[in-house]
PDB file of C-alpha atoms in Angstrom:
ATOM      1  CA  UNK K   1       0.000   0.000   0.000  1.00  0.00           C
ATOM      2  CA  UNK K   2       1.203   3.473  -0.798  1.00  0.00           C
ATOM      3  CA  UNK K   3       2.034   5.802   2.018  1.00  0.00           C
ATOM      4  CA  UNK K   4       0.675   9.317   1.871  1.00  0.00           C
ATOM      5  CA  UNK K   5       3.642  11.573   1.085  1.00  0.00           C
ATOM      6  CA  UNK K   6       4.544  14.648   3.120  1.00  0.00           C
ATOM      7  CA  UNK K   7       3.632  16.947   0.213  1.00  0.00           C
ATOM      8  CA  UNK K   8       0.082  15.575   0.066  1.00  0.00           C
ATOM      9  CA  UNK K   9      -0.349  16.250   3.784  1.00  0.00           C
ATOM     10  CA  UNK K  10       1.157  19.722   3.394  1.00  0.00           C
ATOM     11  CA  UNK K  11      -1.102  20.500   0.412  1.00  0.00           C
ATOM     12  CA  UNK K  12      -4.127  19.461   2.480  1.00  0.00           C
ATOM     13  CA  UNK K  13      -3.007  21.643   5.380  1.00  0.00           C
ATOM     14  CA  UNK K  14      -2.488  24.589   3.023  1.00  0.00           C
ATOM     15  CA  UNK K  15      -5.854  24.087   1.316  1.00  0.00           C
ATOM     16  CA  UNK K  16      -7.918  23.744   4.507  1.00  0.00           C
ATOM     17  CA  UNK K  17      -6.058  26.437   6.453  1.00  0.00           C
ATOM     18  CA  UNK K  18      -6.428  28.907   3.591  1.00  0.00           C
ATOM     19  CA  UNK K  19     -10.228  28.790   3.802  1.00  0.00           C
ATOM     20  CA  UNK K  20     -11.384  32.273   4.744  1.00  0.00           C
ATOM     21  CA  UNK K  21     -15.032  32.254   3.757  1.00  0.00           C
ATOM     22  CA  UNK K  22     -17.595  30.685   6.073  1.00  0.00           C
ATOM     23  CA  UNK K  23     -19.402  29.251   3.028  1.00  0.00           C
ATOM     24  CA  UNK K  24     -16.231  27.450   1.885  1.00  0.00           C
ATOM     25  CA  UNK K  25     -15.707  25.993   5.343  1.00  0.00           C
ATOM     26  CA  UNK K  26     -19.317  24.861   5.298  1.00  0.00           C
ATOM     27  CA  UNK K  27     -18.715  23.146   1.923  1.00  0.00           C
ATOM     28  CA  UNK K  28     -15.634  21.369   3.284  1.00  0.00           C
ATOM     29  CA  UNK K  29     -17.615  20.282   6.341  1.00  0.00           C
ATOM     30  CA  UNK K  30     -20.522  19.120   4.227  1.00  0.00           C
ATOM     31  CA  UNK K  31     -18.157  17.143   2.008  1.00  0.00           C
ATOM     32  CA  UNK K  32     -16.648  15.350   5.024  1.00  0.00           C
ATOM     33  CA  UNK K  33     -20.116  14.368   6.238  1.00  0.00           C
ATOM     34  CA  UNK K  34     -21.091  13.213   2.736  1.00  0.00           C
ATOM     35  CA  UNK K  35     -18.093  10.938   2.240  1.00  0.00           C
ATOM     36  CA  UNK K  36     -17.740   9.653   5.839  1.00  0.00           C
ATOM     37  CA  UNK K  37     -21.023  10.432   7.631  1.00  0.00           C
ATOM     38  CA  UNK K  38     -20.722   7.901  10.468  1.00  0.00           C
ATOM     39  CA  UNK K  39     -16.994   8.321  11.030  1.00  0.00           C
ATOM     40  CA  UNK K  40     -17.279  12.127  10.960  1.00  0.00           C
ATOM     41  CA  UNK K  41     -20.298  11.955  13.274  1.00  0.00           C
ATOM     42  CA  UNK K  42     -18.344   9.814  15.725  1.00  0.00           C
ATOM     43  CA  UNK K  43     -15.425  12.250  15.586  1.00  0.00           C
ATOM     44  CA  UNK K  44     -17.661  15.239  16.332  1.00  0.00           C
ATOM     45  CA  UNK K  45     -19.462  13.398  19.138  1.00  0.00           C
ATOM     46  CA  UNK K  46     -16.089  12.495  20.679  1.00  0.00           C
ATOM     47  CA  UNK K  47     -15.016  16.154  20.859  1.00  0.00           C
ATOM     48  CA  UNK K  48     -18.372  17.769  21.707  1.00  0.00           C
ATOM     49  CA  UNK K  49     -17.559  18.261  25.422  1.00  0.00           C
ATOM     50  CA  UNK K  50     -14.185  19.877  24.752  1.00  0.00           C
ATOM     51  CA  UNK K  51     -13.461  23.594  24.785  1.00  0.00           C
ATOM     52  CA  UNK K  52     -14.379  25.572  21.688  1.00  0.00           C
ATOM     53  CA  UNK K  53     -10.683  25.895  20.783  1.00  0.00           C
ATOM     54  CA  UNK K  54     -10.173  22.133  20.995  1.00  0.00           C
ATOM     55  CA  UNK K  55     -13.315  21.495  18.956  1.00  0.00           C
ATOM     56  CA  UNK K  56     -12.214  23.936  16.263  1.00  0.00           C
ATOM     57  CA  UNK K  57      -8.730  22.440  16.080  1.00  0.00           C
ATOM     58  CA  UNK K  58     -10.062  18.886  16.043  1.00  0.00           C
ATOM     59  CA  UNK K  59     -12.549  19.682  13.305  1.00  0.00           C
ATOM     60  CA  UNK K  60      -9.893  21.354  11.145  1.00  0.00           C
ATOM     61  CA  UNK K  61      -7.590  18.381  11.689  1.00  0.00           C
ATOM     62  CA  UNK K  62     -10.363  15.987  10.613  1.00  0.00           C
ATOM     63  CA  UNK K  63     -10.824  18.019   7.415  1.00  0.00           C
ATOM     64  CA  UNK K  64      -7.074  17.937   6.742  1.00  0.00           C
ATOM     65  CA  UNK K  65      -6.748  14.226   7.492  1.00  0.00           C
ATOM     66  CA  UNK K  66      -9.725  13.296   5.338  1.00  0.00           C
ATOM     67  CA  UNK K  67      -8.486  15.466   2.462  1.00  0.00           C
ATOM     68  CA  UNK K  68      -5.031  13.850   2.657  1.00  0.00           C
ATOM     69  CA  UNK K  69      -6.555  10.382   2.349  1.00  0.00           C
ATOM     70  CA  UNK K  70      -8.889  11.463  -0.449  1.00  0.00           C
ATOM     71  CA  UNK K  71      -5.979  12.925  -2.407  1.00  0.00           C
ATOM     72  CA  UNK K  72      -4.047   9.665  -2.155  1.00  0.00           C
ATOM     73  CA  UNK K  73      -6.954   7.203  -2.396  1.00  0.00           C
ATOM     74  CA  UNK K  74      -9.800   8.431  -4.559  1.00  0.00           C
ATOM     75  CA  UNK K  75     -12.269   5.602  -3.997  1.00  0.00           C
ATOM     76  CA  UNK K  76     -12.615   5.172  -0.252  1.00  0.00           C
ATOM     77  CA  UNK K  77     -15.971   3.799   0.772  1.00  0.00           C
ATOM     78  CA  UNK K  78     -17.840   5.204   3.745  1.00  0.00           C
ATOM     79  CA  UNK K  79     -17.366   3.307   7.005  1.00  0.00           C
ATOM     80  CA  UNK K  80     -20.760   2.515   8.516  1.00  0.00           C
ATOM     81  CA  UNK K  81     -21.774   3.150  12.107  1.00  0.00           C
ATOM     82  CA  UNK K  82     -21.498  -0.495  13.183  1.00  0.00           C
ATOM     83  CA  UNK K  83     -17.948  -0.687  11.819  1.00  0.00           C
ATOM     84  CA  UNK K  84     -16.972   2.539  13.586  1.00  0.00           C
ATOM     85  CA  UNK K  85     -18.344   1.346  16.937  1.00  0.00           C
ATOM     86  CA  UNK K  86     -16.871  -2.141  16.578  1.00  0.00           C
ATOM     87  CA  UNK K  87     -13.442  -0.744  15.712  1.00  0.00           C
ATOM     88  CA  UNK K  88     -13.523   1.725  18.605  1.00  0.00           C
ATOM     89  CA  UNK K  89     -14.535  -0.947  21.117  1.00  0.00           C
ATOM     90  CA  UNK K  90     -11.820  -3.267  19.783  1.00  0.00           C
ATOM     91  CA  UNK K  91      -9.163  -0.583  20.323  1.00  0.00           C
ATOM     92  CA  UNK K  92     -10.473   0.973  23.531  1.00  0.00           C
ATOM     93  CA  UNK K  93      -7.785  -0.625  25.730  1.00  0.00           C
ATOM     94  CA  UNK K  94      -5.065   0.747  23.459  1.00  0.00           C
ATOM     95  CA  UNK K  95      -6.634   4.204  23.585  1.00  0.00           C
ATOM     96  CA  UNK K  96      -6.681   4.106  27.378  1.00  0.00           C
ATOM     97  CA  UNK K  97      -2.905   3.611  27.298  1.00  0.00           C
ATOM     98  CA  UNK K  98      -2.632   6.873  25.354  1.00  0.00           C
ATOM     99  CA  UNK K  99      -4.017   8.718  28.369  1.00  0.00           C
ATOM    100  CA  UNK K 100      -0.489   8.330  29.752  1.00  0.00           C
ATOM    101  CA  UNK K 101       1.215   9.229  26.468  1.00  0.00           C
ATOM    102  CA  UNK K 102       4.892  10.086  26.660  1.00  0.00           C
ATOM    103  CA  UNK K 103       7.858  10.504  24.332  1.00  0.00           C
ATOM    104  CA  UNK K 104       8.634   6.767  24.304  1.00  0.00           C
ATOM    105  CA  UNK K 105       5.068   5.916  23.292  1.00  0.00           C
ATOM    106  CA  UNK K 106       5.168   8.533  20.554  1.00  0.00           C
ATOM    107  CA  UNK K 107       8.466   7.139  19.224  1.00  0.00           C
ATOM    108  CA  UNK K 108       6.990   3.621  19.252  1.00  0.00           C
ATOM    109  CA  UNK K 109       3.887   4.801  17.376  1.00  0.00           C
ATOM    110  CA  UNK K 110       6.095   6.544  14.817  1.00  0.00           C
ATOM    111  CA  UNK K 111       8.104   3.337  14.294  1.00  0.00           C
ATOM    112  CA  UNK K 112       4.910   1.323  13.786  1.00  0.00           C
ATOM    113  CA  UNK K 113       3.515   3.931  11.382  1.00  0.00           C
ATOM    114  CA  UNK K 114       6.746   3.885   9.368  1.00  0.00           C
ATOM    115  CA  UNK K 115       6.438   0.124   8.916  1.00  0.00           C
ATOM    116  CA  UNK K 116       2.713  -0.461   8.470  1.00  0.00           C
ATOM    117  CA  UNK K 117       0.864   2.823   8.560  1.00  0.00           C
ATOM    118  CA  UNK K 118       0.939   6.422   7.482  1.00  0.00           C
ATOM    119  CA  UNK K 119       4.053   8.028   9.020  1.00  0.00           C
ATOM    120  CA  UNK K 120       3.524  11.509   7.544  1.00  0.00           C
ATOM    121  CA  UNK K 121      -0.066  11.580   8.766  1.00  0.00           C
ATOM    122  CA  UNK K 122       0.967  10.515  12.279  1.00  0.00           C
ATOM    123  CA  UNK K 123       3.795  13.065  12.265  1.00  0.00           C
ATOM    124  CA  UNK K 124       1.299  15.794  11.350  1.00  0.00           C
ATOM    125  CA  UNK K 125      -0.969  14.834  14.272  1.00  0.00           C
ATOM    126  CA  UNK K 126       1.923  14.697  16.747  1.00  0.00           C
ATOM    127  CA  UNK K 127       3.396  17.967  15.504  1.00  0.00           C
ATOM    128  CA  UNK K 128       0.055  19.740  15.610  1.00  0.00           C
ATOM    129  CA  UNK K 129      -0.946  18.556  19.072  1.00  0.00           C
ATOM    130  CA  UNK K 130       2.288  18.164  20.998  1.00  0.00           C
ATOM    131  CA  UNK K 131       5.081  20.063  19.254  1.00  0.00           C
ATOM    132  CA  UNK K 132       3.423  23.246  18.063  1.00  0.00           C
ATOM    133  CA  UNK K 133       4.440  26.167  20.308  1.00  0.00           C
ATOM    134  CA  UNK K 134       2.051  28.538  18.546  1.00  0.00           C
ATOM    135  CA  UNK K 135      -1.004  26.443  19.386  1.00  0.00           C
ATOM    136  CA  UNK K 136      -3.644  29.074  20.064  1.00  0.00           C
ATOM    137  CA  UNK K 137      -5.654  28.893  22.090  1.00  0.00           C
ATOM    138  CA  UNK K 138      -3.506  26.695  24.271  1.00  0.00           C
ATOM    139  CA  UNK K 139      -5.192  23.376  24.942  1.00  0.00           C
ATOM    140  CA  UNK K 140      -5.273  21.625  28.259  1.00  0.00           C
ATOM    141  CA  UNK K 141      -3.157  18.474  28.383  1.00  0.00           C
ATOM    142  CA  UNK K 142      -6.212  16.223  28.564  1.00  0.00           C
ATOM    143  CA  UNK K 143      -7.655  17.908  25.445  1.00  0.00           C
ATOM    144  CA  UNK K 144      -4.399  17.321  23.567  1.00  0.00           C
ATOM    145  CA  UNK K 145      -4.468  13.650  24.505  1.00  0.00           C
ATOM    146  CA  UNK K 146      -8.170  13.218  23.680  1.00  0.00           C
ATOM    147  CA  UNK K 147      -7.688  14.936  20.315  1.00  0.00           C
ATOM    148  CA  UNK K 148      -4.721  12.650  19.682  1.00  0.00           C
ATOM    149  CA  UNK K 149      -6.853   9.586  20.455  1.00  0.00           C
ATOM    150  CA  UNK K 150      -9.715  10.603  18.181  1.00  0.00           C
ATOM    151  CA  UNK K 151      -7.404  11.716  15.359  1.00  0.00           C
ATOM    152  CA  UNK K 152      -5.434   8.468  15.583  1.00  0.00           C
ATOM    153  CA  UNK K 153      -8.695   6.511  15.526  1.00  0.00           C
ATOM    154  CA  UNK K 154      -9.964   8.549  12.548  1.00  0.00           C
ATOM    155  CA  UNK K 155      -6.728   7.938  10.631  1.00  0.00           C
ATOM    156  CA  UNK K 156      -6.635   4.237  11.484  1.00  0.00           C
ATOM    157  CA  UNK K 157     -10.168   3.877  10.129  1.00  0.00           C
ATOM    158  CA  UNK K 158      -9.308   5.743   6.915  1.00  0.00           C
ATOM    159  CA  UNK K 159      -6.131   3.687   6.569  1.00  0.00           C
ATOM    160  CA  UNK K 160      -8.136   0.455   6.888  1.00  0.00           C
ATOM    161  CA  UNK K 161     -10.460   1.696   4.149  1.00  0.00           C
ATOM    162  CA  UNK K 162      -7.455   2.576   1.982  1.00  0.00           C
ATOM    163  CA  UNK K 163      -6.062  -0.925   2.519  1.00  0.00           C
ATOM    164  CA  UNK K 164      -9.339  -2.359   1.198  1.00  0.00           C
ATOM    165  CA  UNK K 165      -8.927  -0.530  -2.092  1.00  0.00           C
ATOM    166  CA  UNK K 166      -5.170  -1.105  -2.499  1.00  0.00           C
ATOM    167  CA  UNK K 167      -4.517  -3.667  -5.201  1.00  0.00           C
ATOM    168  CA  UNK K 168      -3.085  -6.884  -3.876  1.00  0.00           C
ATOM    169  CA  UNK K 169       0.518  -7.642  -4.689  1.00  0.00           C
ATOM    170  CA  UNK K 170       0.854  -9.982  -7.600  1.00  0.00           C
ATOM    171  CA  UNK K 171       3.048 -12.975  -6.899  1.00  0.00           C
ATOM    172  CA  UNK K 172       4.645 -14.991  -9.669  1.00  0.00           C
TER     173      UNK K 172
END
């Protein structure tokens, strides 16, 4: 399976962050809910009790992450609600470990992403949530961790969908 290159992630960041008109942001939001209604709905439900700043950041990150996957994989199917819930429940124990996230865990996640995931996508999430000194408004530590969990879940779901559409290797 192809990994999403840095430039695709950067182009998505540039495109989404350059939106200045409310109507264009509404179109981007509408598109996300058209292509991934249940996954996007889960994401928004997960962040609904966070501060407005955390919600805004999380929503913009979801738009960027989705756009990055769409640029690389044009034919992703929508994940249905049952799949979203089943996947979340299956990974809940792993997510609970992230509540104690530290540099060693981040390095381990980056190693795993480099081998079998989307390293540039994970690096974007980590950079945005944990390494960005200009993060305004500043998020509370628990909001950073919860946004990390939901973004990682969102990406893992999209990556699974991308793996479904990736052509199998041909063996001779």
